mmCIF file of C-alpha atoms and ligand atoms in Angstrom:
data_model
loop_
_atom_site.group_PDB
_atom_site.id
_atom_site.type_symbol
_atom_site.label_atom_id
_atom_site.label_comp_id
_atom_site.label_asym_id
_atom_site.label_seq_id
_atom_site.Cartn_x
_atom_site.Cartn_y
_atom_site.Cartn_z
ATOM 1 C CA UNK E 455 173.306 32.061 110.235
ATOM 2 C CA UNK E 456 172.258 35.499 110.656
ATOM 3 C CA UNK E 457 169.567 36.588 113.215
ATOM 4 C CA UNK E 458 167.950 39.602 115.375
ATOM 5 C CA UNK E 459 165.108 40.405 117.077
ATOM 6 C CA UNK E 460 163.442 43.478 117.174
ATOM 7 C CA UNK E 461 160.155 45.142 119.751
ATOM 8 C CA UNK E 462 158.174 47.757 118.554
ATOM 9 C CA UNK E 463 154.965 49.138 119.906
ATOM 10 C CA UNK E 464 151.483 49.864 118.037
ATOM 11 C CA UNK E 465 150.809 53.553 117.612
ATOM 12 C CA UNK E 466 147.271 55.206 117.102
ATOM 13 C CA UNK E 467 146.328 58.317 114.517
ATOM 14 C CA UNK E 468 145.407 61.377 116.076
ATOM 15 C CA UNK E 469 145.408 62.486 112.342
ATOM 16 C CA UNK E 470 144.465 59.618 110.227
ATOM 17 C CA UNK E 471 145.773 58.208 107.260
ATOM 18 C CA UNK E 472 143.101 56.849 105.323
ATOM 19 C CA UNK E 473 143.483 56.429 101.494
ATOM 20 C CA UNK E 474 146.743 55.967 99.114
ATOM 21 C CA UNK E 475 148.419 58.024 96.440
ATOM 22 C CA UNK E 476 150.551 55.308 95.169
ATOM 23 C CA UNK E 477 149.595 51.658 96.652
ATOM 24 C CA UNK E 478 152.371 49.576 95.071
ATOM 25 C CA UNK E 479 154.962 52.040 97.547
ATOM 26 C CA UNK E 480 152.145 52.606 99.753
ATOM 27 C CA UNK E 481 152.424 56.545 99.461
ATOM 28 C CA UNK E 482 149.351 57.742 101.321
ATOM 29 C CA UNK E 483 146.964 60.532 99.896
ATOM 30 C CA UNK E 484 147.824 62.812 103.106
ATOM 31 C CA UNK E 485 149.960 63.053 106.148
ATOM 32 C CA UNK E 486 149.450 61.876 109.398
ATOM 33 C CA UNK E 487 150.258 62.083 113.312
ATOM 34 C CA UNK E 488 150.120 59.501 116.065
ATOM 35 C CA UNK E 489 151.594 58.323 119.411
ATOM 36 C CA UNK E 490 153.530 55.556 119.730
ATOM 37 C CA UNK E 491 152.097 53.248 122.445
ATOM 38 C CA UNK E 492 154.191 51.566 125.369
ATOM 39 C CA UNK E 493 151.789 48.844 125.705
ATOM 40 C CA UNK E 494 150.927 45.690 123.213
ATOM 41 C CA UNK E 495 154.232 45.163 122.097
ATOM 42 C CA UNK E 496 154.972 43.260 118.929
ATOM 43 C CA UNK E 497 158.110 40.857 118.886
ATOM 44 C CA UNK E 498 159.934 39.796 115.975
ATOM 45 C CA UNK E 499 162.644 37.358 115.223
ATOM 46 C CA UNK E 500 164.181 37.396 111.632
ATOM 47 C CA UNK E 501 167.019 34.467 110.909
ATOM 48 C CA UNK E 502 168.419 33.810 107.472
ATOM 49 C CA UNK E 503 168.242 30.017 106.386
ATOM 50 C CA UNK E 504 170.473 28.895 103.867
ATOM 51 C CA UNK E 505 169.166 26.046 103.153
ATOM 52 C CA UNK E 506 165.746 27.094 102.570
ATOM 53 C CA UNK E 507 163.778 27.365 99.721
ATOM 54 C CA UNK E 508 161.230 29.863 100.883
ATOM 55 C CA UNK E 509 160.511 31.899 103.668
ATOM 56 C CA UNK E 510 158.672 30.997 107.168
ATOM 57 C CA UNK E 511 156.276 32.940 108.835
ATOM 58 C CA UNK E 512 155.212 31.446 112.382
ATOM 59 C CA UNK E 513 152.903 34.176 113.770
ATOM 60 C CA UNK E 514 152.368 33.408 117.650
ATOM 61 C CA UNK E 515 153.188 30.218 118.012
ATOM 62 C CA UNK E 516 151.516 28.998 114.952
ATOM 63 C CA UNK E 517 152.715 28.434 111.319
ATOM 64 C CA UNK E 518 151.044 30.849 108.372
ATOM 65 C CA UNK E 519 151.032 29.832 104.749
ATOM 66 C CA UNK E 520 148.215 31.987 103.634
ATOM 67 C CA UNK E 521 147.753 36.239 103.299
ATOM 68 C CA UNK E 522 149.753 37.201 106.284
ATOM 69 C CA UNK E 523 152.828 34.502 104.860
ATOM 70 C CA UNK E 524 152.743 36.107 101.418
ATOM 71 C CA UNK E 525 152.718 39.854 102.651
ATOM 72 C CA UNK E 526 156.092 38.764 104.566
ATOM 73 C CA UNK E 527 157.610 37.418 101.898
ATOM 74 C CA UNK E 528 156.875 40.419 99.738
ATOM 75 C CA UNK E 529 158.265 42.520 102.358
ATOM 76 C CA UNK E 530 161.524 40.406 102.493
ATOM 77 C CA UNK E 531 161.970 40.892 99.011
ATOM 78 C CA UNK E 532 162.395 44.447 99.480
ATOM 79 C CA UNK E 533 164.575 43.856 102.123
ATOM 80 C CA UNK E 534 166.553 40.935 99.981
ATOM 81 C CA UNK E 535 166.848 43.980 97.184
ATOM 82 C CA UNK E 536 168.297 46.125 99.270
ATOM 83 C CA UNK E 537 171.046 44.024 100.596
ATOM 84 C CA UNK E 538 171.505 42.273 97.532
ATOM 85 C CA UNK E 539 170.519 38.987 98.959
ATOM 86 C CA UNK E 540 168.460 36.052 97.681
ATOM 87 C CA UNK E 541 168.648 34.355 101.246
ATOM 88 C CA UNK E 542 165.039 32.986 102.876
ATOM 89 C CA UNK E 543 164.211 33.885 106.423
ATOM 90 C CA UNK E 544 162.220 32.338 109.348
ATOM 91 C CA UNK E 545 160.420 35.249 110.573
ATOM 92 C CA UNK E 546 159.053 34.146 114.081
ATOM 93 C CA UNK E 547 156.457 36.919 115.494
ATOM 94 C CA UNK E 548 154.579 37.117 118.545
ATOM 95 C CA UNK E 549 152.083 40.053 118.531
ATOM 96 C CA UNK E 550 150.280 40.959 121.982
ATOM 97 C CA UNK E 551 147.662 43.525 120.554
ATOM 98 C CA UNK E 552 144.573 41.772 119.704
ATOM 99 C CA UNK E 553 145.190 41.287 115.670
ATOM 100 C CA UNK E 554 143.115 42.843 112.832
ATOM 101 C CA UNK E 555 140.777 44.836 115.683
ATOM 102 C CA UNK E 556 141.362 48.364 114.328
ATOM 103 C CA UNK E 557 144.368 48.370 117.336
ATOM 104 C CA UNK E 558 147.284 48.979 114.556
ATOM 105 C CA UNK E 559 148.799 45.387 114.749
ATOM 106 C CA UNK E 560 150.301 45.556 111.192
ATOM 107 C CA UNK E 561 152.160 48.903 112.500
ATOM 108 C CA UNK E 562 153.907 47.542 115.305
ATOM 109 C CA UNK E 563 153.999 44.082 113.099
ATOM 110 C CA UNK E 564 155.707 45.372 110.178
ATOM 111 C CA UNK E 565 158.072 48.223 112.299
ATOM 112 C CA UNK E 566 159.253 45.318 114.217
ATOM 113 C CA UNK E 567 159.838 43.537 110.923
ATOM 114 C CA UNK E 568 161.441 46.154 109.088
ATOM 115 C CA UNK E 569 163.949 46.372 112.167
ATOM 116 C CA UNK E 570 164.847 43.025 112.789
ATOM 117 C CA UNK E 571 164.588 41.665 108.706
ATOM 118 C CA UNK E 572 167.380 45.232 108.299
ATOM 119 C CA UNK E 573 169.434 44.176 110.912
ATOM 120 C CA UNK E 574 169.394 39.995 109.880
ATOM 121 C CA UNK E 575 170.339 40.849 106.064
ATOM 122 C CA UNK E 576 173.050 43.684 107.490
ATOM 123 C CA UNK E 577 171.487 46.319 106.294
ATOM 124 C CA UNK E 578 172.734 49.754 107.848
ATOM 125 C CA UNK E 579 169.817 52.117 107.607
ATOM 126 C CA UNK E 580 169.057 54.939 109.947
ATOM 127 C CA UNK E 581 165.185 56.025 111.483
ATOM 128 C CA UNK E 582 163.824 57.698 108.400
ATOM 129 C CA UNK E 583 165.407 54.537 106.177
ATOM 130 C CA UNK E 584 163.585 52.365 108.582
ATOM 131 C CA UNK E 585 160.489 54.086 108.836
ATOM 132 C CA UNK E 586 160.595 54.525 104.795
ATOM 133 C CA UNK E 587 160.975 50.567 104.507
ATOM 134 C CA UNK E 588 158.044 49.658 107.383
ATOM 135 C CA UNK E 589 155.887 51.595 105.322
ATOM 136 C CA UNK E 590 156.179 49.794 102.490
ATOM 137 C CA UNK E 591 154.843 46.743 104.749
ATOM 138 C CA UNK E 592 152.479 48.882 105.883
ATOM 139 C CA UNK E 593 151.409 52.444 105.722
ATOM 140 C CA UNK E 594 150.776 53.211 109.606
ATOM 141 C CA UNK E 595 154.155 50.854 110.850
ATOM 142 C CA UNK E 596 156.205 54.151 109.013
ATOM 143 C CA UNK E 597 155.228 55.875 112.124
ATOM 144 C CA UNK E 598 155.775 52.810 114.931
ATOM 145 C CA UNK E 599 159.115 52.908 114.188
ATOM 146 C CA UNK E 600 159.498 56.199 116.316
ATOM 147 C CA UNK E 601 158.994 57.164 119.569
ATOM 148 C CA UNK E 602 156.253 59.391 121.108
ATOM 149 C CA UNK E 603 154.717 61.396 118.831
ATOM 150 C CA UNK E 604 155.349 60.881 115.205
ATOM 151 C CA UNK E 605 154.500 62.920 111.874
ATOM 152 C CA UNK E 606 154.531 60.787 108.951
ATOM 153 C CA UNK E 607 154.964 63.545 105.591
ATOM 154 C CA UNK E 608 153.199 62.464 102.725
ATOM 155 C CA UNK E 609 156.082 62.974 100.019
ATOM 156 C CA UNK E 610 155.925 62.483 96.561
ATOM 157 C CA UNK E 611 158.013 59.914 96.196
ATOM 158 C CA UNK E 612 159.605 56.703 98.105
ATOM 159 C CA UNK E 613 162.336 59.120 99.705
ATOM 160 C CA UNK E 614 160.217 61.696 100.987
ATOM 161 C CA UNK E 615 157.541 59.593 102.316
ATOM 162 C CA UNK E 616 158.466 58.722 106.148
ATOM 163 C CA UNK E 617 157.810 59.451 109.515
ATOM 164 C CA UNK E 618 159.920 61.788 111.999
ATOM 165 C CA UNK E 619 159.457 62.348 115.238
ATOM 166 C CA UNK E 620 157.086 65.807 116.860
ATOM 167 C CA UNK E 621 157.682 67.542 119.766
ATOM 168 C CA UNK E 622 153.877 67.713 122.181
ATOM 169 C CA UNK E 623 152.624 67.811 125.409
ATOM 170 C CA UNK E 624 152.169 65.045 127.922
ATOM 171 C CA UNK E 625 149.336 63.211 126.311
ATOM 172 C CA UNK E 626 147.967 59.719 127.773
ATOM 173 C CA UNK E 627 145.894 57.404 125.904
ATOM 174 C CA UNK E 628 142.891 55.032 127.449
ATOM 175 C CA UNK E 629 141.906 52.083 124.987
ATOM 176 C CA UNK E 630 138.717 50.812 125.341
ATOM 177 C CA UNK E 631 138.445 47.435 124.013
ATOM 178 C CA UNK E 632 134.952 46.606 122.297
ATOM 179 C CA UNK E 633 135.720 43.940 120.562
ATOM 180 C CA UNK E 634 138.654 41.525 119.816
ATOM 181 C CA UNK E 635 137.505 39.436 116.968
ATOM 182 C CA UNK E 636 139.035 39.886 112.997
ATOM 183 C CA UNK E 637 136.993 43.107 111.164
ATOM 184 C CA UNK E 638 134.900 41.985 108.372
ATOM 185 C CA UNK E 639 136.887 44.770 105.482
ATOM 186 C CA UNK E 640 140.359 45.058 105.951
ATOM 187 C CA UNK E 641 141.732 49.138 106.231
ATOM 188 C CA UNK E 642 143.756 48.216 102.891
ATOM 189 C CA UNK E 643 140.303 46.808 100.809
ATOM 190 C CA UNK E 644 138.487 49.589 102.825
ATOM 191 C CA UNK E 645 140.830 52.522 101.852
ATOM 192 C CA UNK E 646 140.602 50.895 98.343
ATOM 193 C CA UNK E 647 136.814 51.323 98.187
ATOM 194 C CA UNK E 648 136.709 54.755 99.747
ATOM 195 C CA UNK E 649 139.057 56.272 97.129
ATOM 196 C CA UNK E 650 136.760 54.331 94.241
ATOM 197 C CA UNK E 651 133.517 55.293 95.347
ATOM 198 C CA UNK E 652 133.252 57.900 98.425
ATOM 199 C CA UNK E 653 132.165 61.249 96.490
ATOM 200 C CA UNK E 654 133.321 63.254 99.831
ATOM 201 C CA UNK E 655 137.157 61.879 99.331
ATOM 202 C CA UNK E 656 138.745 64.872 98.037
ATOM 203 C CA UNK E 657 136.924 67.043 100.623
ATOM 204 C CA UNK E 658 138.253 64.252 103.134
ATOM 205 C CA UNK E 659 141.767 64.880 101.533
ATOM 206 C CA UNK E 660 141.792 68.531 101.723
ATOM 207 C CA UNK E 661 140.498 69.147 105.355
ATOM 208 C CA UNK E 662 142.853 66.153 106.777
ATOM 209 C CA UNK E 663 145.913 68.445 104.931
ATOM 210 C CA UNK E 664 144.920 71.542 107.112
ATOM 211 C CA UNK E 665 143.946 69.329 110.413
ATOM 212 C CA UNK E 666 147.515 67.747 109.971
ATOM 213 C CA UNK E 667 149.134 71.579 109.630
ATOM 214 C CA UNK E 668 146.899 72.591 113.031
ATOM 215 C CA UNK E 669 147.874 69.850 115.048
ATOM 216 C CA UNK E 670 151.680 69.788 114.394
ATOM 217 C CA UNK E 671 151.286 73.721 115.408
ATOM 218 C CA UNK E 672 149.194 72.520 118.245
ATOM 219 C CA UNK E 673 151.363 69.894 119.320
ATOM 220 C CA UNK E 674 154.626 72.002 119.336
ATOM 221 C CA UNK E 675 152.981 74.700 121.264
ATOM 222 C CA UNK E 676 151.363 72.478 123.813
ATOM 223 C CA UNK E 677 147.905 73.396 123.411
ATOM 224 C CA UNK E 678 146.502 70.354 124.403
ATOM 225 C CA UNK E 679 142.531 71.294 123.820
ATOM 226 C CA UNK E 680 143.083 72.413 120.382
ATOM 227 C CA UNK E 681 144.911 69.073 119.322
ATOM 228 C CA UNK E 682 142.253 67.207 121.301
ATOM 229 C CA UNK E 683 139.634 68.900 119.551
ATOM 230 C CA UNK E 684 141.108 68.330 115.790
ATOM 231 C CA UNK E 685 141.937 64.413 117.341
ATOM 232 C CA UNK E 686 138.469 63.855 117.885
ATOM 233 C CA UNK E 687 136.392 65.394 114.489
ATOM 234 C CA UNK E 688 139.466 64.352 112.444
ATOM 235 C CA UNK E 689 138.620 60.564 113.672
ATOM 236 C CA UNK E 690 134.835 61.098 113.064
ATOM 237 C CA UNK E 691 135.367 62.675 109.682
ATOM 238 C CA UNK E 692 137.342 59.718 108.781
ATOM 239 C CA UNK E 693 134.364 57.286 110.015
ATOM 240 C CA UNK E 694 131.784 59.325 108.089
ATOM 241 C CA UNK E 695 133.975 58.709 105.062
ATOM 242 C CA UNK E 696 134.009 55.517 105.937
ATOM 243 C CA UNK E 697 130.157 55.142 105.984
ATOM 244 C CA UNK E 698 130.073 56.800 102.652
ATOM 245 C CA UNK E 699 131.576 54.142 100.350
ATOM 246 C CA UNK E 700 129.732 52.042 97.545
ATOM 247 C CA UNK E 701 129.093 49.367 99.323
ATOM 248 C CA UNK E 702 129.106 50.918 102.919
ATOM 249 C CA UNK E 703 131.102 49.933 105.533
ATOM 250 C CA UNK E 704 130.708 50.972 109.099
ATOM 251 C CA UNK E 705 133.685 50.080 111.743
ATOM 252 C CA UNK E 706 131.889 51.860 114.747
ATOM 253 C CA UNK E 707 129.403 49.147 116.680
ATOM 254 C CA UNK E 708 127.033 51.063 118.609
ATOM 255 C CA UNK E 709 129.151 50.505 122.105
ATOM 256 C CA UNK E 710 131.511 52.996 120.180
ATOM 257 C CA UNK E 711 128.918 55.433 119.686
ATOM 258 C CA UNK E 712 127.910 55.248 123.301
ATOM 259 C CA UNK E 713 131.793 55.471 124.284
ATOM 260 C CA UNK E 714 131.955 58.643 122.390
ATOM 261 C CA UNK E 715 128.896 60.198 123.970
ATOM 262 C CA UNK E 716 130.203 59.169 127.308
ATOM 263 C CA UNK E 717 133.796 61.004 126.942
ATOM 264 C CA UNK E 718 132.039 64.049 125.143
ATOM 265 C CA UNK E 719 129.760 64.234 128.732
ATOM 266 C CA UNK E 720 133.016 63.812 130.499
ATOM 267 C CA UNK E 721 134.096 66.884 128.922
ATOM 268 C CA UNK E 722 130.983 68.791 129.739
ATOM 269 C CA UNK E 723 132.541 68.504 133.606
ATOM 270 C CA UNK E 724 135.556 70.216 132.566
ATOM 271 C CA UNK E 725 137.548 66.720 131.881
ATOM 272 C CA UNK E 726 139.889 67.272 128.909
ATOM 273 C CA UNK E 727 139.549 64.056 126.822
ATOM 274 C CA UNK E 728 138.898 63.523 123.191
ATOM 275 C CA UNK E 729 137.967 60.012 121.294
ATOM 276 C CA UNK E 730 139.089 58.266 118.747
ATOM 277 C CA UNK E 731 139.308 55.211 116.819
ATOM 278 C CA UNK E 732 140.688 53.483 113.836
ATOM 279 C CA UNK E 733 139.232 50.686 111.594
ATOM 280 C CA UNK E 734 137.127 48.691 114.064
ATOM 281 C CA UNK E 735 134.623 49.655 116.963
ATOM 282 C CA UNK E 736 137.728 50.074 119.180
ATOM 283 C CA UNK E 737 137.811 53.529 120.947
ATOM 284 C CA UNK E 738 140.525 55.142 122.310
ATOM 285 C CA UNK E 739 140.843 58.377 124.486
ATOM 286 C CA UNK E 740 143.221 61.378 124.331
ATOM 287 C CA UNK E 741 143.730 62.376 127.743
ATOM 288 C CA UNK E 742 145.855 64.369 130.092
ATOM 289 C CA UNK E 743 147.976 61.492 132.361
ATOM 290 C CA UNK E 744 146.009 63.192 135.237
ATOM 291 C CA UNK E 745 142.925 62.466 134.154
ATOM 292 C CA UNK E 746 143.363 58.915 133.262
ATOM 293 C CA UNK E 747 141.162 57.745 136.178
ATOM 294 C CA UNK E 748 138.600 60.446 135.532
ATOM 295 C CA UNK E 749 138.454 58.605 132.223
ATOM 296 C CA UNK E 750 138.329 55.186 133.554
ATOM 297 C CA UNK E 751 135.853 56.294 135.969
ATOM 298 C CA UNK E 752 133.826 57.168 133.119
ATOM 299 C CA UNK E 753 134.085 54.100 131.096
ATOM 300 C CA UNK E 754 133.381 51.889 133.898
ATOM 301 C CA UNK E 755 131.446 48.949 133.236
ATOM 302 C CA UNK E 756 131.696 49.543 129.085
ATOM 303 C CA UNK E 757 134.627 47.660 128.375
ATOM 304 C CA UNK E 758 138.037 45.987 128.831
ATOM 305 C CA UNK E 759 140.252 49.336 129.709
ATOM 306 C CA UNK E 760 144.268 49.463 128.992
ATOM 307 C CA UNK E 761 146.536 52.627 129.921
ATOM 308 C CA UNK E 762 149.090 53.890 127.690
ATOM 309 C CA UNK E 763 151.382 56.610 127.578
ATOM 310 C CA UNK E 764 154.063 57.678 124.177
ATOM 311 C CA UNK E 765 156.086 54.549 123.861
ATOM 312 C CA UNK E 766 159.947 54.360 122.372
ATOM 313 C CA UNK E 767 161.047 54.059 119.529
ATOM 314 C CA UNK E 768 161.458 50.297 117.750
ATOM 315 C CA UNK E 769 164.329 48.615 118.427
ATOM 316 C CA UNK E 770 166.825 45.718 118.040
ATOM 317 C CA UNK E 771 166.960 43.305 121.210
ATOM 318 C CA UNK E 772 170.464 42.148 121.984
ATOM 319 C CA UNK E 773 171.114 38.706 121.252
ATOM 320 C CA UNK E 774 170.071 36.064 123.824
ATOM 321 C CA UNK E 775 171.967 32.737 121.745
ATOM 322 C CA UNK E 776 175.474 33.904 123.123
HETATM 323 C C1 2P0 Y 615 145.923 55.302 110.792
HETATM 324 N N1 2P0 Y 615 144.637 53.348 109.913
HETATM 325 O O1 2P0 Y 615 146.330 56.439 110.487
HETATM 326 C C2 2P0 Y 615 144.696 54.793 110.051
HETATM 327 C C3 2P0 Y 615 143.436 55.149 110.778
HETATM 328 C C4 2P0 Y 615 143.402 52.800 110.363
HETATM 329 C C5 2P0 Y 615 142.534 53.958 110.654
HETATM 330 O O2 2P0 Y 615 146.652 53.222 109.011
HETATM 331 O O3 2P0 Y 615 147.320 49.247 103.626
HETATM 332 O O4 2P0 Y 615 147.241 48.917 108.103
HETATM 333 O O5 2P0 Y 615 148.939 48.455 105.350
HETATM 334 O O6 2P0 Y 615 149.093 50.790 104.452
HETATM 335 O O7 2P0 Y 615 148.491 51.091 107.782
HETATM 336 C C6 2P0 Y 615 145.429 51.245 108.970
HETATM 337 O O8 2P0 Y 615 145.978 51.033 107.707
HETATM 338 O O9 2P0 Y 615 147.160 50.111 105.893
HETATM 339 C C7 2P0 Y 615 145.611 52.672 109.294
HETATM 340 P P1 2P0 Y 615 148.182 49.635 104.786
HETATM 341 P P2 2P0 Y 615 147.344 50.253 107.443
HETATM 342 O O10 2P0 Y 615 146.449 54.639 111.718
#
């Protein structure tokens, strides 16, 4: 019976992807750039069962039948089309990033997937095959499966649509946890209603086109302000969008807001540090690894703090069964 296990790492936008082209092949309306963590690592195990009828998802520790199950199983059969393969799999998955909290769990979820489900139905695919097939699990794993920093093109089509790595400066990240709990909107139903009903989406397409263009250029050439600066109103843009949907829906809790205010003062001293967040009131800062305690120092007493720095790439574990 077939099996591997594969780690990979969440990663977080500094240019966000929020809204789809395509959503059967999860093509997203834009490109996007983001480091790949070396903290909250998601581990996967993916055997092939012979005997089975249907696949298993047991998500740490305990066993799934409902959404998450179902979104596995439609991500094996991609896989099981691609090897030519009809074989169910026991897909065992422990996740240490606190799940569905705007931290990127289904990246590093479905990267770690896509690398160990490959490897288990002998499939021989390279990074950009990888990252092609962990974005069709989800949009944001594309770019957990590499290292550092990664820029995922948009493409027009299921080949052109994957992430490569990007060359950039020493960067840090500080995540500051406000809350661990499920959202209330999912980024998929949330990305949804923004592209129905936000009448600022196309401007929101447009701008995150040239902010993507500025902080490649900004990211090869080191300039770490500039990239910090596009980082930071990119991830507010994409919040404002976010608050502009029929019916609303607002991810920042005011402890984010206050977390924002609190790095922007920071930089007022001369500290350079930029925040961000995804979908949830989680904020994370864009630092130099120098001024990581000047950060911390600053959100002392706020919140839950975790260090990271650009993570590697996912990976394959080597067998532990002999
Ligand atoms: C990002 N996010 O670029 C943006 C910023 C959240 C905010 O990608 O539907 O879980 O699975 O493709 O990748 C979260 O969306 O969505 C996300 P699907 P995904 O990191």
């Amino acid at each position: 019976m077939s099996t591997a296990t594969a780690i990979a790492h969440p990663n977080i936008a500094l240019v966000k992807y929020w809204g789809k082209r395509d959503s059967a092949i999860n093509l997203p309306a834009t490109g996007s750039l983001s480091m790949t963590l070396d903290i909250f690592p998601t581990t996967t195990t993916v055997s092939l069962d012979d005997s089975a009828d249907h696949d298993v998802l047991v998500f740490n520790g305990a066993e799934r039948t409902d959404g998450p199950a179902e979104r596995v199983t439609r991500f094996l059969d991609i896989v099981r089309d691609l090897a030519g393969s009809a074989l169910r799999a026991r897909v065992e998955t422990v996740n240490t990033v606190p799940s569905a909290a705007g931290l990127a769990s289904s990246a590093s979820g479905f990267a770690a997937l896509a690398v160990a489900a490959a490897s288990a139905y002998g499939l021989d695919l390279d990074a950009a095959a990888l990252s092609r097939l962990a974005r069709r699990g989800s949009g944001s794993a594309s770019r957990s499966v590499i290292p550092g920093f990664a820029v995922w093109h948009a493409g027009d089509d299921d080949a052109s649509s994957f992430a490569e790595p990007v060359d950039a400066p020493d960067l840090a990240m500080v995540v500051a946890m406000v809350e661990k709990g499920e959202k209330a909107v999912s980024s998929r139903e949330a990305m949804r209603r923004t592209v129905l009903t936000s009448p600022f989406y196309p401007a929101w397409v447009s701008s995150t086109a040239e902010s993507l263009e500025a902080a490649i250029e900004a990211c090869r050439a080191g300039d770490i302000e500039r990239l910090g600066r596009i980082t930071e109103v990119n991830a507010l843009r994409m919040h404002a969008l976010i608050q502009s949907c029929d019916p609303p829906i607002r991810y920042l809790s005011p402890v984010s807001i206050e977390i924002f205010d609190r790095i922007a003062a920071l930089r007022d001293t001369g500290v350079d540090a930029w925040a961000t967040a995804d979908a949830g009131p989680n904020v994370v800062v864009l630092t130099r690894p120098e001024s990581v305690s000047a950060v911390t120092a600053a959100l002392d007493g706020v919140n839950e703090l975790a260090v990271a720095h650009p993570g590697p790439a996912a990976s394959l574990l080597p067998r532990t069964d002999g």
